[in-house]
Amino acid sequence: INRQVINFGAGPAKLPPSVLLETQKELIDYKGLGISVLEMSHRSSDFTKILNTTEVLLRELLDVPQNYKVLFLQGGGSGQFSGVPLNLIGLKEAKCADYIVTGAWSAKAAKEAEKYGKVNIVHPKLGSYTEIPDPSSWNLNPEASYVYYCANETVHGVEFQFVPNVEEAVLVCDMSSNFLSRPIDISKFGVIFAGAQKNIGCAGVTVVIVREDLLGHAVKECPTILDYKIQAGNASLYNTPPCFSIYVMGLVLEWIKNNGGAASMEKLSILKSEMIYNVIDQSNGLFVCPVEKSCRSRMNIPFRIGSAKGDNVLEKQFLEKAVQLGMLSLKGHRSVGGIRASLYNAVTIEEVQKLVDFMIDFKETHQ
Ligand code: PMP
């Protein structure tokens, strides 16, 4: 594929071109069956093979221990904002949960959880989402059923560079926007979930990795399709799963494997994000990333240009020029404004270099 544009979108995001080509090739006739994956029964042996291969690849890439189930669900990351409390809040009698709130997505998750139990934000409310409060200051409740955090805040660009140590508590993590961008020690978690549409595929499927002993504790009001035990017992086929999205995920996972796996994705992510942060830090204040250095995201880099007061003229110029140069979706999230460059796995070093060149050029013209 010879594309004239670079997609820096925050999700749905760029897919590896080889995956798009494979999807195109197989769209009408999947491996000689004469029908498309779009038309295939989810209970057919051919789809079962796709589902199984995808799970095997995911387990291999993240070294998922045997005592964890991998589920492919619908409802997005937002569905899991409810799915997590519905399945886990009843683990302890107090029906309460600890939340670490470091940005828009964990804030939304905490708000949703309030519908089902008591929510304890473990640190004083943050004035702005630009840091992770020091873990030594967290006030964890021993009666909490689980401790929740978001590994990478997609809107605010705040990423945990460590796994919180919560001792024996059940740790739950939203990894929607940095899943498979680095190796992780799954055994430290009770539940991990991630929507596919950033690093591992297209919208429609959400991966849930859940430790087996946490199955079977859902509150009785929990919708059947969100019940981890029922979904695990039916190998994610309680109802029709998002078949095509699972198929695309399988192709992306294969691409990740062929490109060196999670460790390689991490190396590239460090390199790519440093390229942009270096330009920001060496711009004499023209580009400003508000996030504290220790928790800057490798995936989503938010920054402002100039004084960034109100309707910023320079930011407008920057975005217009970027589009002219074929660099798409660099506009910051509507809730925060400014610029945001998302550098998911499929975005190449060469593409990031083009953004670097443009930023340097812009700086030289406007400083
Ligand atoms: N969590 C994070 C970290 C996200 O970035 C997003 C979406 N951008 C969500 C949850 C919500 O995902 P969805 O739109 O799939 O519900």
CSV table of C-alpha atoms in Angstrom, one decimal, residues 93-358:
chain,number,residue,atom,x,y,z
A,93,GLU,CA,-19.0,-7.7,51.9
A,94,ALA,CA,-18.3,-4.0,52.0
A,95,LYS,CA,-19.1,-3.7,48.3
A,96,CYS,CA,-16.6,-1.0,47.8
A,97,ALA,CA,-13.7,-0.5,45.4
A,98,ASP,CA,-10.5,1.6,45.3
A,99,TYR,CA,-9.9,3.8,42.2
A,100,ILE,CA,-6.8,5.6,41.2
A,101,VAL,CA,-8.0,8.5,39.0
A,102,THR,CA,-5.3,9.9,36.7
A,103,GLY,CA,-7.3,11.1,33.7
A,104,ALA,CA,-10.6,11.2,31.9
A,105,TRP,CA,-10.9,7.4,31.4
A,106,SER,CA,-10.3,6.3,35.0
A,107,ALA,CA,-12.6,9.2,36.1
A,108,LYS,CA,-15.3,7.8,33.9
A,109,ALA,CA,-14.8,4.3,35.2
A,110,ALA,CA,-15.0,5.4,38.8
A,111,LYS,CA,-18.2,7.3,38.1
A,112,GLU,CA,-19.7,4.2,36.5
A,113,ALA,CA,-18.7,2.0,39.4
A,114,GLU,CA,-20.6,4.3,41.8
A,115,LYS,CA,-23.8,2.8,40.4
A,116,TYR,CA,-22.9,-0.6,41.9
A,117,GLY,CA,-21.0,0.1,45.1
A,118,LYS,CA,-19.0,2.5,47.1
A,119,VAL,CA,-16.0,4.1,45.3
A,120,ASN,CA,-13.0,5.3,47.2
A,121,ILE,CA,-10.6,7.5,45.3
A,122,VAL,CA,-7.3,6.6,47.0
A,123,HIS,CA,-5.7,10.0,46.7
A,124,PRO,CA,-6.8,13.7,46.9
A,125,LYS,CA,-8.5,14.8,43.7
A,126,LEU,CA,-6.1,16.0,41.1
A,127,GLY,CA,-6.5,19.6,39.9
A,128,SER,CA,-5.1,18.7,36.5
A,129,TYR,CA,-4.3,15.3,35.0
A,130,THR,CA,-0.6,15.7,34.6
A,131,GLU,CA,0.8,13.3,37.2
A,132,ILE,CA,0.4,10.1,39.1
A,133,PRO,CA,0.1,10.8,42.9
A,134,ASP,CA,2.9,9.2,44.8
A,135,PRO,CA,1.9,5.6,45.6
A,136,SER,CA,3.2,6.0,49.2
A,137,SER,CA,0.3,8.6,49.7
A,138,TRP,CA,-2.4,6.2,48.5
A,139,ASN,CA,-5.0,5.4,51.0
A,140,LEU,CA,-6.0,1.9,50.1
A,141,ASN,CA,-9.0,0.4,51.8
A,142,PRO,CA,-8.4,-3.1,53.1
A,143,GLU,CA,-12.2,-3.8,52.7
A,144,ALA,CA,-12.1,-2.9,49.0
A,145,SER,CA,-13.0,-5.7,46.6
A,146,TYR,CA,-10.4,-4.5,44.0
A,147,VAL,CA,-8.0,-1.7,43.1
A,148,TYR,CA,-8.6,-0.1,39.7
A,149,TYR,CA,-6.3,2.1,37.5
A,150,CYS,CA,-5.9,3.0,33.9
A,151,ALA,CA,-2.4,2.2,32.6
A,152,ASN,CA,-2.4,4.8,29.9
A,153,GLU,CA,-4.7,7.8,29.9
A,154,THR,CA,-5.4,8.4,26.2
A,155,VAL,CA,-6.7,11.9,26.5
A,156,HIS,CA,-4.2,13.3,29.0
A,157,GLY,CA,-1.1,11.4,28.0
A,158,VAL,CA,-0.4,10.0,31.5
A,159,GLU,CA,1.1,6.5,31.5
A,160,PHE,CA,2.1,4.3,34.5
A,161,GLN,CA,5.7,3.2,34.0
A,162,PHE,CA,5.2,0.7,36.9
A,163,VAL,CA,2.6,-1.7,38.1
A,164,PRO,CA,1.1,-0.5,41.4
A,165,ASN,CA,2.0,-2.7,44.3
A,166,VAL,CA,-1.3,-3.5,46.0
A,167,GLU,CA,-0.1,-6.6,47.9
A,168,GLU,CA,-2.9,-9.1,48.1
A,169,ALA,CA,-5.6,-6.9,46.7
A,170,VAL,CA,-7.2,-7.7,43.3
A,171,LEU,CA,-5.6,-5.3,40.8
A,172,VAL,CA,-7.7,-4.3,37.8
A,173,CYS,CA,-6.3,-2.4,34.9
A,174,ASP,CA,-7.7,-0.6,31.8
A,175,MET,CA,-5.0,-1.1,29.2
A,176,SER,CA,-7.1,0.0,26.2
A,177,SER,CA,-4.5,2.4,24.8
A,178,ASN,CA,-1.2,0.7,25.7
A,179,PHE,CA,-2.0,-3.0,25.4
A,180,LEU,CA,0.8,-5.0,23.7
A,181,SER,CA,3.0,-1.9,23.5
A,182,ARG,CA,5.2,-3.6,26.1
A,183,PRO,CA,5.5,-6.9,28.0
A,184,ILE,CA,3.5,-7.2,31.2
A,185,ASP,CA,3.5,-9.5,34.1
A,186,ILE,CA,-0.1,-10.8,33.9
A,187,SER,CA,0.2,-12.6,37.3
A,188,LYS,CA,0.2,-9.3,39.1
A,189,PHE,CA,-3.4,-8.6,37.9
A,190,GLY,CA,-6.9,-9.9,38.7
A,191,VAL,CA,-8.4,-8.4,35.5
A,192,ILE,CA,-7.0,-6.6,32.5
A,193,PHE,CA,-9.2,-5.3,29.8
A,194,ALA,CA,-8.5,-3.5,26.5
A,195,GLY,CA,-10.5,-2.3,23.5
A,196,ALA,CA,-8.8,-3.5,20.3
A,197,GLN,CA,-9.1,-0.3,18.2
A,198,LYS,CA,-5.7,1.2,19.2
A,199,ASN,CA,-2.9,-1.3,19.2
A,200,ILE,CA,-4.4,-4.6,18.3
A,201,GLY,CA,-7.1,-4.2,15.7
A,202,CYS,CA,-10.3,-2.5,14.9
A,203,ALA,CA,-13.3,-1.4,17.0
A,204,GLY,CA,-15.9,-3.9,18.1
A,205,VAL,CA,-14.0,-6.3,20.3
A,206,THR,CA,-12.6,-5.9,23.8
A,207,VAL,CA,-10.2,-8.3,25.3
A,208,VAL,CA,-10.7,-9.3,29.0
A,209,ILE,CA,-8.0,-11.3,30.8
A,210,VAL,CA,-9.4,-12.6,34.1
A,211,ARG,CA,-7.9,-14.8,36.8
A,212,GLU,CA,-10.0,-17.9,37.2
A,213,ASP,CA,-10.7,-17.5,40.9
A,214,LEU,CA,-12.5,-14.2,40.2
A,215,LEU,CA,-15.1,-15.9,38.1
A,216,GLY,CA,-18.5,-16.6,39.5
A,217,HIS,CA,-18.8,-13.5,41.8
A,218,ALA,CA,-21.0,-11.3,39.6
A,219,VAL,CA,-23.9,-9.5,41.3
A,220,LYS,CA,-27.2,-11.0,40.4
A,221,GLU,CA,-28.2,-8.0,38.2
A,222,CYS,CA,-25.1,-8.4,36.0
A,223,PRO,CA,-26.2,-8.7,32.4
A,224,THR,CA,-25.5,-12.2,31.1
A,225,ILE,CA,-23.3,-11.0,28.3
A,226,LEU,CA,-21.0,-9.1,30.8
A,227,ASP,CA,-20.7,-12.0,33.2
A,228,TYR,CA,-17.1,-13.2,33.0
A,229,LYS,CA,-18.0,-16.7,34.3
A,230,ILE,CA,-20.7,-17.3,31.7
A,231,GLN,CA,-18.5,-15.9,28.9
A,232,ALA,CA,-15.6,-18.0,30.0
A,233,GLY,CA,-17.8,-21.1,30.3
A,234,ASN,CA,-18.9,-20.5,26.7
A,235,ALA,CA,-15.4,-19.6,25.3
A,236,SER,CA,-16.7,-16.1,24.4
A,237,LEU,CA,-19.5,-17.7,22.4
A,238,TYR,CA,-22.5,-17.2,24.7
A,239,ASN,CA,-23.9,-15.0,22.0
A,240,THR,CA,-22.6,-13.9,18.6
A,241,PRO,CA,-19.2,-12.4,19.1
A,242,PRO,CA,-17.8,-9.6,17.0
A,243,CYS,CA,-16.5,-12.1,14.5
A,244,PHE,CA,-14.8,-9.8,12.0
A,245,SER,CA,-13.1,-7.7,14.7
A,246,ILE,CA,-11.7,-10.9,16.2
A,247,TYR,CA,-10.4,-12.0,12.8
A,248,VAL,CA,-8.7,-8.6,12.3
A,249,MET,CA,-7.2,-8.9,15.8
A,250,GLY,CA,-5.8,-12.2,14.9
A,251,LEU,CA,-4.0,-10.7,11.9
A,252,VAL,CA,-2.6,-7.8,13.9
A,253,LEU,CA,-1.3,-10.2,16.6
A,254,GLU,CA,0.4,-12.3,13.9
A,255,TRP,CA,2.0,-9.1,12.6
A,256,ILE,CA,3.2,-8.2,16.2
A,257,LYS,CA,4.6,-11.7,16.5
A,258,ASN,CA,6.4,-11.4,13.2
A,259,ASN,CA,7.8,-8.1,14.2
A,260,GLY,CA,9.4,-9.3,17.4
A,261,GLY,CA,6.5,-9.4,19.9
A,262,ALA,CA,5.8,-7.2,22.9
A,263,ALA,CA,9.5,-6.5,23.7
A,264,SER,CA,10.1,-5.1,20.2
A,265,MET,CA,7.0,-3.0,20.3
A,266,GLU,CA,8.3,-1.5,23.6
A,267,LYS,CA,11.7,-0.7,22.1
A,268,LEU,CA,10.0,1.0,19.2
A,269,SER,CA,7.6,2.9,21.4
A,270,ILE,CA,10.4,4.2,23.5
A,271,LEU,CA,12.3,5.4,20.5
A,272,LYS,CA,9.3,6.9,18.7
A,273,SER,CA,8.0,8.8,21.8
A,274,GLU,CA,11.5,10.1,22.7
A,275,MET,CA,11.8,11.5,19.2
A,276,ILE,CA,8.7,13.7,19.8
A,277,TYR,CA,9.5,14.5,23.4
A,278,ASN,CA,13.0,15.6,22.5
A,279,VAL,CA,11.6,18.2,20.0
A,280,ILE,CA,9.1,19.4,22.6
A,281,ASP,CA,11.8,19.7,25.3
A,282,GLN,CA,14.2,21.5,22.9
A,283,SER,CA,11.7,24.0,21.6
A,284,ASN,CA,12.5,26.8,24.1
A,285,GLY,CA,8.9,26.7,25.3
A,286,LEU,CA,7.2,26.8,21.9
A,287,PHE,CA,5.9,23.3,22.3
A,288,VAL,CA,4.7,22.4,25.9
A,289,CYS,CA,3.8,19.0,27.2
A,290,PRO,CA,2.1,19.5,30.6
A,291,VAL,CA,2.7,15.9,31.8
A,292,GLU,CA,5.3,15.2,34.4
A,293,LYS,CA,8.3,13.5,32.8
A,294,SER,CA,8.1,10.3,34.9
A,295,CYS,CA,4.7,9.5,33.6
A,296,ARG,CA,4.7,10.8,30.1
A,297,SER,CA,2.9,8.4,27.7
A,298,ARG,CA,4.7,6.6,25.0
A,299,MET,CA,1.4,6.1,23.1
A,300,ASN,CA,-0.4,9.5,23.2
A,301,ILE,CA,1.6,12.7,23.4
A,302,PRO,CA,-0.5,15.8,24.1
A,303,PHE,CA,1.1,19.2,23.7
A,304,ARG,CA,0.3,22.9,23.4
A,305,ILE,CA,1.9,25.5,21.2
A,306,GLY,CA,2.9,28.9,22.4
A,307,SER,CA,0.9,30.5,25.2
A,308,ALA,CA,-2.1,28.2,24.4
A,309,LYS,CA,-4.6,30.7,25.8
A,310,GLY,CA,-8.1,30.2,24.4
A,311,ASP,CA,-8.3,30.0,20.7
A,312,ASN,CA,-4.6,29.5,19.9
A,313,VAL,CA,-3.7,30.8,16.5
A,314,LEU,CA,-0.4,28.8,16.3
A,315,GLU,CA,-2.2,25.6,17.1
A,316,LYS,CA,-4.7,26.2,14.3
A,317,GLN,CA,-1.9,27.0,11.9
A,318,PHE,CA,0.0,23.8,13.0
A,319,LEU,CA,-3.0,21.6,12.5
A,320,GLU,CA,-3.9,23.1,9.1
A,321,LYS,CA,-0.3,22.7,7.8
A,322,ALA,CA,-0.2,19.2,9.2
A,323,VAL,CA,-3.2,18.2,7.2
A,324,GLN,CA,-1.7,19.8,4.0
A,325,LEU,CA,1.3,17.6,4.6
A,326,GLY,CA,-0.8,14.5,4.9
A,327,MET,CA,-0.6,14.2,8.7
A,328,LEU,CA,-4.0,13.4,10.0
A,329,SER,CA,-5.8,13.4,13.4
A,330,LEU,CA,-3.3,15.4,15.3
A,331,LYS,CA,-6.0,17.5,17.0
A,332,GLY,CA,-6.1,17.1,20.8
A,333,HIS,CA,-9.2,15.5,22.4
A,334,ARG,CA,-12.2,17.9,22.3
A,335,SER,CA,-12.1,18.1,26.2
A,336,VAL,CA,-8.5,19.4,26.4
A,337,GLY,CA,-7.8,21.0,23.0
A,338,GLY,CA,-4.2,21.5,21.7
A,339,ILE,CA,-2.3,18.8,19.8
A,340,ARG,CA,-2.1,15.1,20.4
A,341,ALA,CA,0.2,12.7,18.5
A,342,SER,CA,-0.7,9.0,19.0
A,343,LEU,CA,2.1,6.6,18.2
A,344,TYR,CA,0.6,3.2,18.4
A,345,ASN,CA,2.4,0.0,17.3
A,346,ALA,CA,1.5,0.4,13.6
A,347,VAL,CA,2.9,3.9,13.3
A,348,THR,CA,6.5,3.6,11.9
A,349,ILE,CA,9.7,5.5,12.9
A,350,GLU,CA,9.8,7.0,9.4
A,351,GLU,CA,6.3,8.4,9.9
A,352,VAL,CA,7.3,9.8,13.3
A,353,GLN,CA,10.4,11.3,11.7
A,354,LYS,CA,8.1,13.2,9.3
A,355,LEU,CA,6.3,14.7,12.2
A,356,VAL,CA,9.6,15.6,13.9
A,357,ASP,CA,10.8,17.4,10.7
A,358,PHE,CA,7.6,19.3,10.5
